Amino acid sequence: MPEKPLFCLGEAWVELGADTVPELAETFRVSVGGWGATFCRAYVRGGGHAALLSQLGADPFGRKAAAQLAADGIDCTHLCFTDAAPTPVVFSGAGKLLPYRAPSAELLYAPEQLDAAALRGAFALCFSSGCLLDSPARLTHLKAIAAARDAGAFVCYAPRMAEAAPCWPDATALRETALQFFPQADVLLLKDSDLVSLFGSHELRTALFSLFSGHVELIFYSSSDNVFLFTRNVLLQAATSDLTEAQFLRDLARLNTWPDKLAGLRETTLKKLFL
């Protein structure tokens, strides 16, 4: 039986990268970035089937991005295109990110454009904070989450606070929105940098109990040298930085379990996600 696909709802943009800060660069490397594109690519490289739910501009940048994503093995059959706004372009260099979204195509991705029926065959829906601004795309996230839940698929949220921050005009709005979306996920994919933005501390225990609210039953947490896996009853730790979030979800897919079974998973079963 074919493995069910992972659907990523999120941004794809044309990224112009340099070795120095963008304003000093004379030449740029062109790639296709954005959380949605990057996560799909990582999942495909791990042997999975990933589909991107997003919108690009009906412009040369959008066509270039779509062609590259397809060449990377990502299912682009659900991508939308619009003349109403351009494909986002991001300049990056020396750790600095300068996005141009005012607004760009993915923020205009409206609920009526979402093919909710496609999620009936999904293993999981995964999203981040980059497109949760007050826009049509935010409403599309709510529709997609509802459709995934109706289909019995996992809903996975990777806040990516540090990556999303340059795309948000206000850090407080980003934090409040992220906290509002936490309870809608079955699985949280967290990094240590997320804790600082959300709770003002790297101390995981400070935040842990507040994270288990709503539908949340499983938390994957990674730092520079450790990964942790939490349910409401089990804590596992591994001293490795090799296990990525994409690989973790691939392993979760192979467990052949369902969202409503997460709370009852035993430690012996959860350890398989660290192999």
Short mmCIF file of C-alpha atoms in Angstrom, two decimals:
data_model
loop_
_atom_site.label_atom_id
_atom_site.label_comp_id
_atom_site.label_asym_id
_atom_site.label_seq_id
_atom_site.Cartn_x
_atom_site.Cartn_y
_atom_site.Cartn_z
CA MET A 1 0.00 0.00 0.00
CA PRO A 2 1.49 3.41 -0.98
CA GLU A 3 2.58 5.63 1.88
CA LYS A 4 0.24 8.53 2.55
CA PRO A 5 1.64 11.96 1.71
CA LEU A 6 2.59 14.77 4.04
CA PHE A 7 0.96 18.08 3.11
CA CYS A 8 2.86 21.25 3.99
CA LEU A 9 0.84 24.45 4.10
CA GLY A 10 3.25 27.35 3.92
CA GLU A 11 5.40 29.73 2.00
CA ALA A 12 7.69 29.18 -0.96
CA TRP A 13 9.80 32.06 -2.17
CA VAL A 14 12.70 32.91 -4.42
CA GLU A 15 15.72 33.47 -2.20
CA LEU A 16 18.71 35.54 -3.24
CA GLY A 17 21.58 34.50 -0.99
CA ALA A 18 24.93 36.17 -0.44
CA ASP A 19 28.03 35.67 1.70
CA THR A 20 27.68 39.11 3.24
CA VAL A 21 24.78 41.26 4.39
CA PRO A 22 22.38 41.80 1.47
CA GLU A 23 22.96 45.54 1.19
CA LEU A 24 26.69 44.98 0.57
CA ALA A 25 26.38 42.04 -1.81
CA GLU A 26 27.21 42.39 -5.49
CA THR A 27 26.18 38.88 -6.55
CA PHE A 28 23.54 36.47 -5.25
CA ARG A 29 22.87 32.74 -5.37
CA VAL A 30 19.31 31.98 -6.45
CA SER A 31 17.37 29.20 -4.70
CA VAL A 32 13.81 28.36 -3.69
CA GLY A 33 13.29 28.75 0.04
CA GLY A 34 10.54 29.38 2.54
CA TRP A 35 9.47 27.03 5.30
CA GLY A 36 6.91 25.11 3.23
CA ALA A 37 9.32 24.46 0.38
CA THR A 38 12.20 23.60 2.69
CA PHE A 39 10.24 21.16 4.85
CA CYS A 40 8.75 19.41 1.82
CA ARG A 41 12.22 19.06 0.34
CA ALA A 42 13.61 17.54 3.54
CA TYR A 43 10.73 15.06 3.77
CA VAL A 44 11.20 13.98 0.15
CA ARG A 45 14.94 13.56 0.62
CA GLY A 46 14.17 11.21 3.49
CA GLY A 47 12.16 9.00 1.14
CA GLY A 48 8.67 10.38 1.79
CA HIS A 49 5.97 11.86 -0.42
CA ALA A 50 5.34 15.56 0.28
CA ALA A 51 2.86 17.95 -1.32
CA LEU A 52 2.99 21.73 -1.02
CA LEU A 53 -0.16 23.78 -0.41
CA SER A 54 0.61 27.38 -1.27
CA GLN A 55 0.24 30.13 -3.83
CA LEU A 56 2.82 31.74 -6.07
CA GLY A 57 2.61 34.74 -8.30
CA ALA A 58 1.77 34.19 -11.97
CA ASP A 59 5.13 35.69 -12.82
CA PRO A 60 8.61 34.50 -13.87
CA PHE A 61 9.70 34.05 -10.24
CA GLY A 62 6.64 31.92 -9.54
CA ARG A 63 7.21 29.75 -12.59
CA LYS A 64 10.88 29.32 -11.68
CA ALA A 65 10.00 28.35 -8.11
CA ALA A 66 7.36 25.83 -9.21
CA ALA A 67 9.71 24.22 -11.71
CA GLN A 68 12.46 23.86 -9.11
CA LEU A 69 10.10 22.42 -6.50
CA ALA A 70 8.83 19.83 -8.98
CA ALA A 71 12.42 18.97 -9.92
CA ASP A 72 13.11 18.40 -6.23
CA GLY A 73 10.41 15.72 -6.18
CA ILE A 74 7.74 17.76 -4.40
CA ASP A 75 4.11 17.26 -5.42
CA CYS A 76 3.08 20.66 -6.81
CA THR A 77 -0.31 19.66 -8.21
CA HIS A 78 -2.12 21.71 -5.56
CA LEU A 79 -0.12 24.92 -6.03
CA CYS A 80 -2.15 27.99 -7.00
CA PHE A 81 -1.04 31.04 -8.97
CA THR A 82 -2.36 34.59 -8.88
CA ASP A 83 -2.02 37.85 -10.80
CA ALA A 84 -3.08 39.83 -7.72
CA ALA A 85 0.32 39.75 -5.99
CA PRO A 86 3.89 38.71 -6.81
CA THR A 87 5.90 35.71 -5.74
CA PRO A 88 7.79 36.70 -2.57
CA VAL A 89 11.49 37.45 -2.93
CA VAL A 90 13.82 37.22 0.05
CA PHE A 91 17.38 38.50 0.34
CA SER A 92 19.58 36.59 2.78
CA GLY A 93 23.17 36.90 3.88
CA ALA A 94 25.34 36.78 7.00
CA GLY A 95 22.38 35.53 9.03
CA LYS A 96 20.18 38.43 7.95
CA LEU A 97 16.85 37.95 6.17
CA LEU A 98 15.08 40.69 4.22
CA PRO A 99 11.68 39.50 2.94
CA TYR A 100 9.61 41.47 0.47
CA ARG A 101 5.92 40.68 1.15
CA ALA A 102 3.51 43.58 0.83
CA PRO A 103 1.52 41.36 0.53
CA SER A 104 2.84 38.58 -1.64
CA ALA A 105 1.03 35.75 -3.35
CA GLU A 106 1.03 33.18 -0.54
CA LEU A 107 -0.70 35.54 1.90
CA LEU A 108 -3.60 35.87 -0.56
CA TYR A 109 -4.09 32.09 -0.68
CA ALA A 110 -7.80 32.04 0.17
CA PRO A 111 -9.89 29.26 1.76
CA GLU A 112 -11.93 28.70 -1.40
CA GLN A 113 -8.70 27.88 -3.27
CA LEU A 114 -7.82 25.02 -0.94
CA ASP A 115 -8.57 21.54 -2.24
CA ALA A 116 -9.75 20.18 1.09
CA ALA A 117 -10.66 16.84 -0.48
CA ALA A 118 -6.98 16.16 -1.15
CA LEU A 119 -6.38 15.95 2.59
CA ARG A 120 -8.59 12.87 2.86
CA GLY A 121 -5.61 10.80 1.76
CA ALA A 122 -3.01 12.63 3.86
CA PHE A 123 -0.81 11.23 6.60
CA ALA A 124 -0.39 14.69 8.09
CA LEU A 125 -0.85 18.41 7.58
CA CYS A 126 2.14 20.45 8.71
CA PHE A 127 2.36 24.25 8.99
CA SER A 128 4.48 26.98 10.55
CA SER A 129 3.96 30.60 11.63
CA GLY A 130 5.14 32.34 8.48
CA CYS A 131 1.70 32.62 6.86
CA LEU A 132 -0.42 33.10 9.98
CA LEU A 133 -0.57 36.88 9.65
CA ASP A 134 -3.99 38.52 9.45
CA SER A 135 -4.66 37.57 5.83
CA PRO A 136 -6.67 35.15 3.68
CA ALA A 137 -3.90 32.60 4.23
CA ARG A 138 -4.62 32.50 7.95
CA LEU A 139 -8.24 31.54 7.24
CA THR A 140 -6.98 28.89 4.82
CA HIS A 141 -4.94 27.38 7.64
CA LEU A 142 -8.07 27.07 9.77
CA LYS A 143 -9.93 25.36 6.92
CA ALA A 144 -7.03 22.99 6.25
CA ILE A 145 -6.72 22.06 9.92
CA ALA A 146 -10.43 21.25 10.08
CA ALA A 147 -10.22 19.18 6.88
CA ALA A 148 -7.18 17.26 8.12
CA ARG A 149 -8.86 16.52 11.42
CA ASP A 150 -12.02 15.31 9.67
CA ALA A 151 -9.83 13.02 7.55
CA GLY A 152 -8.05 11.53 10.57
CA ALA A 153 -4.70 13.00 9.54
CA PHE A 154 -2.15 14.36 12.00
CA VAL A 155 -2.03 18.12 12.43
CA CYS A 156 1.57 19.22 13.06
CA TYR A 157 2.70 22.71 13.95
CA ALA A 158 6.30 23.94 13.76
CA PRO A 159 6.20 27.50 15.15
CA ARG A 160 9.60 28.51 13.75
CA MET A 161 9.51 31.78 15.66
CA ALA A 162 12.98 32.96 14.67
CA GLU A 163 12.38 32.23 10.99
CA ALA A 164 8.92 33.81 11.00
CA ALA A 165 9.92 36.98 12.88
CA PRO A 166 11.29 38.90 9.85
CA CYS A 167 7.98 38.29 8.06
CA TRP A 168 5.89 39.74 10.90
CA PRO A 169 5.61 43.48 11.60
CA ASP A 170 5.10 42.90 15.31
CA ALA A 171 6.75 40.33 17.61
CA THR A 172 3.88 40.43 20.10
CA ALA A 173 1.32 39.59 17.41
CA LEU A 174 3.48 36.68 16.24
CA ARG A 175 3.77 35.30 19.77
CA GLU A 176 0.05 35.65 20.52
CA THR A 177 -0.93 34.04 17.23
CA ALA A 178 1.45 31.12 17.71
CA LEU A 179 0.04 30.43 21.16
CA GLN A 180 -3.49 30.51 19.72
CA PHE A 181 -2.61 27.84 17.15
CA PHE A 182 -0.78 25.50 19.55
CA PRO A 183 -3.92 23.75 20.86
CA GLN A 184 -5.06 22.95 17.32
CA ALA A 185 -2.09 20.65 16.67
CA ASP A 186 -1.73 16.98 17.56
CA VAL A 187 2.05 17.20 17.25
CA LEU A 188 4.30 20.17 18.08
CA LEU A 189 7.72 20.44 16.45
CA LEU A 190 9.74 22.78 18.66
CA LYS A 191 13.26 24.16 18.72
CA ASP A 192 15.02 25.70 21.70
CA SER A 193 14.85 29.12 20.02
CA ASP A 194 11.05 28.84 20.02
CA LEU A 195 10.98 28.72 23.81
CA VAL A 196 12.79 32.03 24.16
CA SER A 197 10.37 33.79 21.81
CA LEU A 198 7.29 32.21 23.37
CA PHE A 199 8.16 31.98 27.06
CA GLY A 200 11.27 34.13 27.52
CA SER A 201 13.36 31.19 28.69
CA HIS A 202 15.33 28.20 27.40
CA GLU A 203 13.97 26.18 30.34
CA LEU A 204 11.81 23.48 28.81
CA ARG A 205 10.15 22.45 32.06
CA THR A 206 8.78 25.97 32.45
CA ALA A 207 6.81 25.65 29.24
CA LEU A 208 6.07 21.95 29.04
CA PHE A 209 2.83 21.72 30.98
CA SER A 210 1.31 24.74 29.28
CA LEU A 211 2.04 23.20 25.87
CA PHE A 212 -0.16 20.17 26.49
CA SER A 213 -3.49 21.82 25.81
CA GLY A 214 -6.25 21.22 23.30
CA HIS A 215 -5.36 18.45 20.85
CA VAL A 216 -1.63 18.35 21.66
CA GLU A 217 -0.48 14.80 22.52
CA LEU A 218 3.10 14.62 21.22
CA ILE A 219 5.97 17.12 21.32
CA PHE A 220 9.25 16.76 19.43
CA TYR A 221 11.82 19.19 20.84
CA SER A 222 15.32 19.69 19.46
CA SER A 223 18.32 21.66 20.68
CA SER A 224 21.87 21.84 19.38
CA ASP A 225 22.89 18.50 20.91
CA ASN A 226 19.74 16.75 22.16
CA VAL A 227 16.30 15.76 21.01
CA PHE A 228 13.39 15.08 23.33
CA LEU A 229 10.07 13.37 22.77
CA PHE A 230 7.19 14.03 25.13
CA THR A 231 3.69 12.72 25.58
CA ARG A 232 1.60 13.52 28.63
CA ASN A 233 2.98 10.35 30.25
CA VAL A 234 6.36 9.61 28.63
CA LEU A 235 9.65 11.51 28.32
CA LEU A 236 12.42 10.26 26.03
CA GLN A 237 15.77 11.89 25.39
CA ALA A 238 18.49 11.15 22.86
CA ALA A 239 21.91 12.80 22.65
CA THR A 240 21.86 13.35 18.92
CA SER A 241 21.38 16.20 16.52
CA ASP A 242 21.01 13.92 13.51
CA LEU A 243 17.27 13.29 13.86
CA THR A 244 15.46 16.04 11.99
CA GLU A 245 11.81 16.95 12.26
CA ALA A 246 11.20 15.65 8.75
CA GLN A 247 12.79 12.29 9.58
CA PHE A 248 10.81 12.14 12.82
CA LEU A 249 7.56 12.53 10.88
CA ARG A 250 8.68 9.88 8.39
CA ASP A 251 9.19 7.51 11.31
CA LEU A 252 5.82 8.49 12.76
CA ALA A 253 4.18 7.68 9.42
CA ARG A 254 5.71 4.21 9.52
CA LEU A 255 4.24 3.54 12.96
CA ASN A 256 0.86 3.28 11.24
CA THR A 257 -0.91 5.01 14.11
CA TRP A 258 -3.55 7.73 14.30
CA PRO A 259 -3.95 11.03 16.17
CA ASP A 260 -6.44 9.59 18.63
CA LYS A 261 -3.95 6.83 19.52
CA LEU A 262 -1.05 9.13 20.45
CA ALA A 263 -1.99 9.46 24.11
CA GLY A 264 -1.83 5.69 24.57
CA LEU A 265 1.50 5.02 22.85
CA ARG A 266 3.89 3.10 25.08
CA GLU A 267 7.52 3.99 25.66
CA THR A 268 8.70 0.96 23.68
CA THR A 269 6.74 2.16 20.67
CA LEU A 270 7.89 5.76 20.98
CA LYS A 271 11.53 4.64 21.09
CA LYS A 272 11.13 3.51 17.48
CA LEU A 273 10.91 7.18 16.54
CA PHE A 274 14.51 7.64 17.71
CA LEU A 275 15.96 4.83 15.60
#
